[in-house]
GROMACS .gro file of C-alpha atoms in nm:
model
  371
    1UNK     CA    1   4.954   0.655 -12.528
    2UNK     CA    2   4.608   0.803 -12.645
    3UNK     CA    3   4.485   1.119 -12.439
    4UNK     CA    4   4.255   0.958 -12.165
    5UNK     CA    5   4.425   0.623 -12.199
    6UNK     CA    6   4.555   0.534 -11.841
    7UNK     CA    7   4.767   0.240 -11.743
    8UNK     CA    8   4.718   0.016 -11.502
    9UNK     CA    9   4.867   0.107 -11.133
   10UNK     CA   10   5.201  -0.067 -11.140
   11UNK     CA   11   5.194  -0.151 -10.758
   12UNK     CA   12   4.923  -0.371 -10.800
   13UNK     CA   13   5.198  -0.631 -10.987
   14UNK     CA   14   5.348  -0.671 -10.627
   15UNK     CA   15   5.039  -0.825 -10.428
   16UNK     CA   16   5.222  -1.185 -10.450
   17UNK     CA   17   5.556  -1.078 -10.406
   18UNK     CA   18   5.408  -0.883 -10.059
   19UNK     CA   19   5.196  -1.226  -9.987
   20UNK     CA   20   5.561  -1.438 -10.027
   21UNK     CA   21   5.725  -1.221  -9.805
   22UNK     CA   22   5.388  -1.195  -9.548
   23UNK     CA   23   5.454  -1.603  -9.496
   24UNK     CA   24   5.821  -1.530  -9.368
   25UNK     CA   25   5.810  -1.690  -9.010
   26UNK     CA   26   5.985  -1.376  -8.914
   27UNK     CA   27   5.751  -1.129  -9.098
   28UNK     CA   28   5.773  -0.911  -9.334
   29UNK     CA   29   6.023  -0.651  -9.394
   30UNK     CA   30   5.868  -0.381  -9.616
   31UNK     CA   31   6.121  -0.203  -9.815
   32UNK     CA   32   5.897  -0.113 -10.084
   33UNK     CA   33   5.688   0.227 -10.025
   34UNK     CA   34   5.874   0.543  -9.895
   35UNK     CA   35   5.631   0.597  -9.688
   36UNK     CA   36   5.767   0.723  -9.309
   37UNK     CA   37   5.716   0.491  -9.025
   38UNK     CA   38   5.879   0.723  -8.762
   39UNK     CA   39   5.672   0.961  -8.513
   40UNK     CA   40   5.561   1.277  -8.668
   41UNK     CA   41   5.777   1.551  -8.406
   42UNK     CA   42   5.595   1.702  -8.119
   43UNK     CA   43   5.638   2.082  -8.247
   44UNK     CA   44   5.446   1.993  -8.555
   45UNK     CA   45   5.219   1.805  -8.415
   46UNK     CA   46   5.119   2.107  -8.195
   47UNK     CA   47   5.153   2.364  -8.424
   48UNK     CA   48   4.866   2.172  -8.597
   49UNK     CA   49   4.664   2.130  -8.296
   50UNK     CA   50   4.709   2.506  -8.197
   51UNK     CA   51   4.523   2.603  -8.532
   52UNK     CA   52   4.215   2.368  -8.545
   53UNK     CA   53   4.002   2.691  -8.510
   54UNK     CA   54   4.015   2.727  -8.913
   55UNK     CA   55   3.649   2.886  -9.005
   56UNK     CA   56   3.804   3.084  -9.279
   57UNK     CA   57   3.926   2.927  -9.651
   58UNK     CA   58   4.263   2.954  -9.654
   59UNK     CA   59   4.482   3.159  -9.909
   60UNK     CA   60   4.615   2.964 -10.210
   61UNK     CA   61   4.935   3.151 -10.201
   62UNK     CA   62   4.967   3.107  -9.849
   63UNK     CA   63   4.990   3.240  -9.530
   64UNK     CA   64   5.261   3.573  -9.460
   65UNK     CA   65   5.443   3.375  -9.243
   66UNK     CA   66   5.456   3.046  -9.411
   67UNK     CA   67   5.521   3.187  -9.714
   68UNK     CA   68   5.802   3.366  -9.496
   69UNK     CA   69   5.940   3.037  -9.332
   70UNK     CA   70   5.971   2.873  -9.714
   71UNK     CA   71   6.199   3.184  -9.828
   72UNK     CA   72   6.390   3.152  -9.555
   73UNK     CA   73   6.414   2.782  -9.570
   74UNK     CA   74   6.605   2.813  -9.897
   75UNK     CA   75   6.842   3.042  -9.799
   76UNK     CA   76   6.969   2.860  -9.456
   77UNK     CA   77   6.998   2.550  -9.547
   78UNK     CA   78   7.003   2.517  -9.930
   79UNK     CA   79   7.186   2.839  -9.985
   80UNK     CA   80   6.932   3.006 -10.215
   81UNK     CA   81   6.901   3.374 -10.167
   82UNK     CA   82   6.726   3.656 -10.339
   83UNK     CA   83   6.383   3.464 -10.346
   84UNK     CA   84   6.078   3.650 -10.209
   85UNK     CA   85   5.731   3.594 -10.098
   86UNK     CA   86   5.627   3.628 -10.484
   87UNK     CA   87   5.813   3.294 -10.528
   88UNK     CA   88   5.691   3.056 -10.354
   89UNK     CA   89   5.362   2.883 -10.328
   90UNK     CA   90   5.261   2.546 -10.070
   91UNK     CA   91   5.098   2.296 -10.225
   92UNK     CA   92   4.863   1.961 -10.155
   93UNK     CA   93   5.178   1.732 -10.128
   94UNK     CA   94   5.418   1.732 -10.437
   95UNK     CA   95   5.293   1.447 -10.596
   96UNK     CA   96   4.977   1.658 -10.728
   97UNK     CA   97   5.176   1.879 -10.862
   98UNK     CA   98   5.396   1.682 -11.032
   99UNK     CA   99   5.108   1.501 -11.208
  100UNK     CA  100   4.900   1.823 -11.282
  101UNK     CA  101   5.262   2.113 -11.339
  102UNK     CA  102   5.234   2.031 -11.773
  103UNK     CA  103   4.854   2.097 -11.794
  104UNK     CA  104   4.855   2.385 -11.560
  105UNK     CA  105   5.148   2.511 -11.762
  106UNK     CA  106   4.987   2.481 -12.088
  107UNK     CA  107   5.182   2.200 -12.206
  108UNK     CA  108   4.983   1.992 -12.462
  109UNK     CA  109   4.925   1.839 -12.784
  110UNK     CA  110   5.264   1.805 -12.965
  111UNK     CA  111   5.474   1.934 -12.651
  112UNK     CA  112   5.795   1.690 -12.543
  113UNK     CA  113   5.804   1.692 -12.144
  114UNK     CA  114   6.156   1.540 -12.081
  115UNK     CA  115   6.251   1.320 -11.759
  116UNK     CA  116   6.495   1.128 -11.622
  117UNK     CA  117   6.573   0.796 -11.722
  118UNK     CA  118   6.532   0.635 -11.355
  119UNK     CA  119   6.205   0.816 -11.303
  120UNK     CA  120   5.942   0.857 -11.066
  121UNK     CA  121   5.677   0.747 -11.262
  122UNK     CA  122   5.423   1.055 -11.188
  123UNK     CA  123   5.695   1.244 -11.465
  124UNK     CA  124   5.526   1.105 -11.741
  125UNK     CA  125   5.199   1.027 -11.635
  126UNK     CA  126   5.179   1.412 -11.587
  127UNK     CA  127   5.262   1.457 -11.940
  128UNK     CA  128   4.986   1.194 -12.027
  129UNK     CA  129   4.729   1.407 -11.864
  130UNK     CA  130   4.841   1.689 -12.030
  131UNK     CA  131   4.839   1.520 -12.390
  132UNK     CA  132   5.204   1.544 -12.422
  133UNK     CA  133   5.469   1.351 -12.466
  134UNK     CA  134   5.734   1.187 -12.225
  135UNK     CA  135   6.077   1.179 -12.327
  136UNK     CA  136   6.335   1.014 -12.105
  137UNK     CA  137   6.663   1.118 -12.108
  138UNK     CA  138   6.945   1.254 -11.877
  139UNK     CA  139   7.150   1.389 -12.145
  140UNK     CA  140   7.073   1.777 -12.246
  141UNK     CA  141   7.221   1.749 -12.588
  142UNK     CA  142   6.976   1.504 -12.622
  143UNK     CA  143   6.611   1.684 -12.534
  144UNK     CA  144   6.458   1.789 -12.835
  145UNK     CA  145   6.269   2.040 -12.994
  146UNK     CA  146   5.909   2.102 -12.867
  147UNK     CA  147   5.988   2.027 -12.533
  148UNK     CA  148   5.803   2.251 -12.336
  149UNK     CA  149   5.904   2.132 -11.979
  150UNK     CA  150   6.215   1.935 -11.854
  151UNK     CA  151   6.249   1.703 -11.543
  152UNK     CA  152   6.556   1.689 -11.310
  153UNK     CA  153   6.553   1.496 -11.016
  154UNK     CA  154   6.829   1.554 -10.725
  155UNK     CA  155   6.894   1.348 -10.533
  156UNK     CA  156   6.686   1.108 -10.745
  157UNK     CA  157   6.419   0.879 -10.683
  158UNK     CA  158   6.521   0.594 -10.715
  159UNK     CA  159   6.828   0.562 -10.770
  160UNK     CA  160   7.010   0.890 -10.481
  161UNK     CA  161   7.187   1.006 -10.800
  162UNK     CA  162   7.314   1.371 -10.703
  163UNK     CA  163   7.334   1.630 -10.982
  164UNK     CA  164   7.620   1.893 -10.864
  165UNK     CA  165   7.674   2.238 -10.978
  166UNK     CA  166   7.790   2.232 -11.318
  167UNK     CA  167   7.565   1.947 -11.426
  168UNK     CA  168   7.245   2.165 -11.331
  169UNK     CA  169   7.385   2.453 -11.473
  170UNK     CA  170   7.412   2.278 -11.808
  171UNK     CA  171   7.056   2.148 -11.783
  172UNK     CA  172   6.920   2.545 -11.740
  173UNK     CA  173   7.127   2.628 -12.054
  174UNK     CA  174   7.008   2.334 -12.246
  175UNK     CA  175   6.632   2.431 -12.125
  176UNK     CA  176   6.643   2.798 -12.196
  177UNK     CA  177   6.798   2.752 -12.518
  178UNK     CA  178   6.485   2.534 -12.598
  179UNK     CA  179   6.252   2.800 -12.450
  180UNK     CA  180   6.135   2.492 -12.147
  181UNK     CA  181   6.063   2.519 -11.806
  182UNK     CA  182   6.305   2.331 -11.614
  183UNK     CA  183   6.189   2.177 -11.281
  184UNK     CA  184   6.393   2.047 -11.016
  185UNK     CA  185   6.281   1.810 -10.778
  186UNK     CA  186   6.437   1.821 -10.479
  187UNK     CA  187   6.203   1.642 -10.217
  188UNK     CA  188   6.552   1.424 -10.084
  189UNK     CA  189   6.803   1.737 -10.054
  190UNK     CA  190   6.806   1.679  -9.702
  191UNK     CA  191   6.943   1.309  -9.740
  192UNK     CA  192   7.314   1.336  -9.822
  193UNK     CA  193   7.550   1.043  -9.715
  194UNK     CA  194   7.854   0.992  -9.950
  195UNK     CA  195   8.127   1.224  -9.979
  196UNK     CA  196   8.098   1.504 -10.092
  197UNK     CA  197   7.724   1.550  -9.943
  198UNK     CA  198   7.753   1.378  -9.613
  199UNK     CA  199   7.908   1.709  -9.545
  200UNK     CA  200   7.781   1.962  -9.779
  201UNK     CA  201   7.430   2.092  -9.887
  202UNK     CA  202   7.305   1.921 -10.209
  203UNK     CA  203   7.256   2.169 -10.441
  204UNK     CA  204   6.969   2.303 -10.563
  205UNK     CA  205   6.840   2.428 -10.900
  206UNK     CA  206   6.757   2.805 -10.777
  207UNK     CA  207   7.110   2.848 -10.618
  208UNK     CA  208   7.274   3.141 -10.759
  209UNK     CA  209   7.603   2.951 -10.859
  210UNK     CA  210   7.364   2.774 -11.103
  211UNK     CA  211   7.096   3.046 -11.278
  212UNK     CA  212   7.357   3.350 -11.214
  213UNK     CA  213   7.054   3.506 -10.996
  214UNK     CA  214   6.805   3.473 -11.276
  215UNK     CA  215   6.544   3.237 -11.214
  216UNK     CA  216   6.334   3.286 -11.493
  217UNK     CA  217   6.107   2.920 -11.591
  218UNK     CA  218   6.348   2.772 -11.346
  219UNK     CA  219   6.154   2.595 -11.030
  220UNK     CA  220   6.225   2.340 -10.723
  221UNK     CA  221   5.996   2.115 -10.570
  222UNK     CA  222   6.030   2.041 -10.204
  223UNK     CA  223   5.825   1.817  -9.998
  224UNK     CA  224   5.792   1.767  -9.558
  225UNK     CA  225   5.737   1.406  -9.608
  226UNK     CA  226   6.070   1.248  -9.586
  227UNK     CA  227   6.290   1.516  -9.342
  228UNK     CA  228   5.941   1.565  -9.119
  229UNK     CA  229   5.765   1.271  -9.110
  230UNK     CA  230   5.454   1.473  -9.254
  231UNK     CA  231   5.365   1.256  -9.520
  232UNK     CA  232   4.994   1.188  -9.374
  233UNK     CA  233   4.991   1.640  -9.377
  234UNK     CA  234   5.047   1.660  -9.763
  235UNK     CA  235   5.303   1.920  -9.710
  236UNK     CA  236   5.479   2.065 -10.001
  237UNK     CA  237   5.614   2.381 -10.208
  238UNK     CA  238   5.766   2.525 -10.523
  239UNK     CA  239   5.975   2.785 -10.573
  240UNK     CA  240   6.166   3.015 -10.799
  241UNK     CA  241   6.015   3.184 -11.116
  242UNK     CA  242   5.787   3.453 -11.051
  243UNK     CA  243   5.611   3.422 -11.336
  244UNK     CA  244   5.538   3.040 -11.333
  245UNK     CA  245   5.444   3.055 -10.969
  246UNK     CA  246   5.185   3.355 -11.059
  247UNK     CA  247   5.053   3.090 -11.318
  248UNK     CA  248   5.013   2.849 -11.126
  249UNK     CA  249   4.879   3.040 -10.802
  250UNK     CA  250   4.593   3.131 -11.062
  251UNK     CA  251   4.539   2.784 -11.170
  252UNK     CA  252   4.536   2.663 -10.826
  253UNK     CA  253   4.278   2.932 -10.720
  254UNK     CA  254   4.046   2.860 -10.990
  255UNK     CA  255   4.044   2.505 -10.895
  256UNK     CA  256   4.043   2.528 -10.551
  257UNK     CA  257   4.363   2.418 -10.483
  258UNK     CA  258   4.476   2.505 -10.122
  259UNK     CA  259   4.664   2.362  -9.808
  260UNK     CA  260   4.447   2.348  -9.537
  261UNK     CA  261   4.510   2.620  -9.258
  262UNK     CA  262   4.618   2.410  -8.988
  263UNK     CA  263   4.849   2.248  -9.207
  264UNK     CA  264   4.973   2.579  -9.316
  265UNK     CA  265   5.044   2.662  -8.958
  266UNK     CA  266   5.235   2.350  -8.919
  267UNK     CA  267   5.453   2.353  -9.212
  268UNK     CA  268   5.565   2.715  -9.131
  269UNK     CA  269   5.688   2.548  -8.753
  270UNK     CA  270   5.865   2.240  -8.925
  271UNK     CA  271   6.079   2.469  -9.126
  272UNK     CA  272   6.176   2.663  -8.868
  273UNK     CA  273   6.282   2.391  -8.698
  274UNK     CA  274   6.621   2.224  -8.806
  275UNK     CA  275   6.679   1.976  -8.499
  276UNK     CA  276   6.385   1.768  -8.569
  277UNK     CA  277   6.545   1.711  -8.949
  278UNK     CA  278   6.852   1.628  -8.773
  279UNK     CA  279   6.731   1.402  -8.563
  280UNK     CA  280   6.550   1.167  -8.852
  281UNK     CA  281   6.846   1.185  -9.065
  282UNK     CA  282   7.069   1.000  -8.766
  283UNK     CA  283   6.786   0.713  -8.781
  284UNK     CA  284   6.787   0.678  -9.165
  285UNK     CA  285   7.151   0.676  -9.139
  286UNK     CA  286   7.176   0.400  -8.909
  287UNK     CA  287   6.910   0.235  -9.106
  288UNK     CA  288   7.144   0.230  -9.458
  289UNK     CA  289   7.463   0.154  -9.240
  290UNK     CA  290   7.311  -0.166  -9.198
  291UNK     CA  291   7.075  -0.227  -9.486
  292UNK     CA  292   7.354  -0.142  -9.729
  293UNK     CA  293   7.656  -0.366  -9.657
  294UNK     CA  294   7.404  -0.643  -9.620
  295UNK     CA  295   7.281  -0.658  -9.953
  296UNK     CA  296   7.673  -0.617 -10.080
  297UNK     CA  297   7.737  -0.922  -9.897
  298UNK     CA  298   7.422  -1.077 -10.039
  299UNK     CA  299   7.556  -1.034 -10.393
  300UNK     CA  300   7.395  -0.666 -10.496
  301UNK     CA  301   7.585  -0.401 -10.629
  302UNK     CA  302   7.490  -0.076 -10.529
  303UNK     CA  303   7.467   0.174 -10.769
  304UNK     CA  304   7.447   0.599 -10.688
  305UNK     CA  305   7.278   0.599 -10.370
  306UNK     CA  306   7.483   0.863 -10.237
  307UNK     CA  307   7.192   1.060 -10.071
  308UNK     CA  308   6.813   1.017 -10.077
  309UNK     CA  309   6.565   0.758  -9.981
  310UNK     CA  310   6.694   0.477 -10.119
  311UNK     CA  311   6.951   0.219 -10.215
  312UNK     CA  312   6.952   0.123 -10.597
  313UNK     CA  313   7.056  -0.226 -10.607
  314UNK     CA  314   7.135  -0.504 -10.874
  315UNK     CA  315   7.271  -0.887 -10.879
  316UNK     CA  316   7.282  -0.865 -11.258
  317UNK     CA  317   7.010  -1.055 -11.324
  318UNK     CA  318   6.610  -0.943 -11.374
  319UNK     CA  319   6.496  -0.772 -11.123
  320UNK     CA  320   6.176  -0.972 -11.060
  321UNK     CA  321   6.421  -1.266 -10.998
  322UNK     CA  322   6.536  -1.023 -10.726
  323UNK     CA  323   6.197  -0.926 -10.645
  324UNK     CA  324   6.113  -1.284 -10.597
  325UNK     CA  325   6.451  -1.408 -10.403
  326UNK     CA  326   6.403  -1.093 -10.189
  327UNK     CA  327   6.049  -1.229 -10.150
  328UNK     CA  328   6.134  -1.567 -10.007
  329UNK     CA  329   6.334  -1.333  -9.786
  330UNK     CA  330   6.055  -1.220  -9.600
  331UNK     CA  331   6.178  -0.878  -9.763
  332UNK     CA  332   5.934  -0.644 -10.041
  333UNK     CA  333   6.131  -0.394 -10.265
  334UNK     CA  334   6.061  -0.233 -10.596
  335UNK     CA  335   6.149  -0.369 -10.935
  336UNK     CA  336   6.358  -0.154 -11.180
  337UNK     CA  337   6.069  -0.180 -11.421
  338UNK     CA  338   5.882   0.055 -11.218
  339UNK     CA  339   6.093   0.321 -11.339
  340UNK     CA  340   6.104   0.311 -11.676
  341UNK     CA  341   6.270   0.063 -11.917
  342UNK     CA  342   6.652   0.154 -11.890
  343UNK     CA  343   6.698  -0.056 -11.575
  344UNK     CA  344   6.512  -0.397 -11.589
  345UNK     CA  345   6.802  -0.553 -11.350
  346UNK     CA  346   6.762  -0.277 -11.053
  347UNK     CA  347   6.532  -0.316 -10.770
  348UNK     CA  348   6.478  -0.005 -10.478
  349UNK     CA  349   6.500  -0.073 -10.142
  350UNK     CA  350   6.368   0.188  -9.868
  351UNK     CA  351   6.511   0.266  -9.546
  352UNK     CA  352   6.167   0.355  -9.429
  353UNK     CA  353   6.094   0.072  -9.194
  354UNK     CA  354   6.147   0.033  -8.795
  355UNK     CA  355   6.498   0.030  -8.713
  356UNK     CA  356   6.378  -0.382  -8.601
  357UNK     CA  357   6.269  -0.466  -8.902
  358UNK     CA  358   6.604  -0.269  -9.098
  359UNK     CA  359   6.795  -0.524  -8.861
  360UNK     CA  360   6.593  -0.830  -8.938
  361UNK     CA  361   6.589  -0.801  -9.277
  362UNK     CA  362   6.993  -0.702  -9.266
  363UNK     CA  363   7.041  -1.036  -9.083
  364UNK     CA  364   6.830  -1.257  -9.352
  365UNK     CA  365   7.039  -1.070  -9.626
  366UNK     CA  366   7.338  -1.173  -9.438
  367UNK     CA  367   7.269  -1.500  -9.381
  368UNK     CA  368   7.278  -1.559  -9.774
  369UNK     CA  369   7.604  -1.403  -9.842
  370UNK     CA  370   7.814  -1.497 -10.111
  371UNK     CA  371   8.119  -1.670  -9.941
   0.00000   0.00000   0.00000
């Protein structure tokens, strides 16, 4: 794709699926867009109100004490220790920086940025801005030469695929032996369901089992949208290598790139507050206890899954069939083809819709099931 060459916005394809499933006598049952539906909690809510009185720009870095609440974030619940205020730095929501990280890295021209191959489509249009090139692979051995900046995604949007331990540890060797970045995205890490992470923390990229305390061009991603209900605050952060987050803090200050105060103050409070993740976690678990065997029953395979977002489904067939029988339905997913070309017969499905509409659309699915 030519530099300044832009495709057009996928979601735009779905406007008659969404006006098929609008004319189910039921309703709709929007399983398309991650977007939260739940109540943002109380504490954040006044946390934000409390700091209204923002005359004064705020810091790009960050405030002391968010930047404080981030660090130790990482360490209680995703077991990442040794970071310090140095390495961290909030950000407009995540999806800005996941479109803007090549160019203000100085990836261009020539450079490979590699992703995964069930991506969130902002991977390579990032490297489009920047000039570069998208490459889409999950294998290391694989990446080539000139890539500047890798992609992992854990758990993975779409498909909740989990990368554990030793897998991420072989994706920092691969990177550093081709002198890349490596960037973690980790915006679901609070979603696990199947065994082993319905007990344990999902890993992340900067935990010391997996850079041997040396976090040099390695750096997560973490978002408030999903575990906070903040997706309306634009609430985000990365983390780990000082000297890519003092790039990128100068980048950001030349272009004016800052959180708003009162959002600052309200991010540090969510963080700090673990019972309020809790809580939302119970309701997208009930959500997925029904959505899931529902669609088995309809004839879908599920495929990963095993923490995140989403469910990654299939019926073996292409997935704007599925996109169309979900339609008549009543019920709006995503197709496959969203996410790049390896998986034209998968279609994402949400659990981010009222725990009425999870059960209505569970009870259409039903009604269809394969006998």
């Amino acid at each position: 794709m030519a530099l300044g060459a832009l495709p057009e916005y996928p979601w735009d394809l779905m406007v008659p699926y969404r006006a098929r499933a609008m004319s189910h006598r039921d309703g709709i049952v929007d399983l398309s867009i991650g977007s939260p539906v739940d109540r943002t909690p109380t504490v954040v809510r006044d946390a934000l109100a409390a700091a209204t009185d923002a005359h004064s720009y705020p810091a790009t870095i960050g405030t002391a004490a968010l930047r404080r609440a981030i660090v130790d974030w990482f360490a209680r619940r995703r077991g990442v220790v040794g970071l310090d205020a140095e390495a961290v730095l909030p950000t407009i929501g995540s999806k800005e920086l996941v479109a803007l990280l090549p160019f203000l890295l100085g990836v261009g021209a020539g450079d490979r940025v590699v992703h995964p191959r069930a991506a969130y489509p902002t991977y390579e249009m990032g490297a489009v801005f920047a000039g570069a090139t998208a490459v889409a692979s999950d294998d290391p051995d694989d990446w080539p030469e000139h890539t500047r900046l890798v992609w992992v995604n854990s758990p993975g949007n779409p498909d909740g695929r989990v990368l554990g331990i030793d897998e991420l540890r072989r994706a920092v060797g691969r990177a550093r032996e081709l002198g890349a970045v490596i960037v973690s995205d980790e915006c679901y890490a609070e979603l696990g369901w199947e065994a082993p992470w319905d007990a344990a923390p999902v890993p992340s990229i900067l935990d010391p089992r997996v850079t041997d305390g040396d976090t040099t061009h390695v750096l997560a991603i973490y978002s408030l949208s999903k575990q906070s209900n903040m997706a309306g605050y634009r609430a985000a952060f990365v983390a780990g290598c000082h000297d890519s987050i003092a790039r990128l803090t100068t980048a950001r200050k030349h272009a004016g790139l800052m959180v708003p105060a009162p959002l600052q103050a309200a991010m540090t409070v969510a963080l700090g507050d673990d019972a309020h993740v809790a809580e939302q976690k119970e309701r997208y678990r009930s959500r997925r206890s029904l959505l899931k065997p529902a669609l088995q029953d309809a004839g879908f395979r599920i495929d990963h899954s095993e923490a995140g977002l989403y469910l990654w489904a299939t019926e073996g067939r292409d997935a704007w069939e599925s996109i169309g029988r979900l339609a008549d339905l009543g019920i709006l997913g995503g197709p496959g083809h969203f996410y790049g070309t390896h998986f034209p017969q998968h279609v994402r499905l949400s659990l981010t819709a009222p725990d009425e509409r999870i059960a209505s659309g569970a009870a259409r699915l039903r009604a269809t099931a394969v006998r």
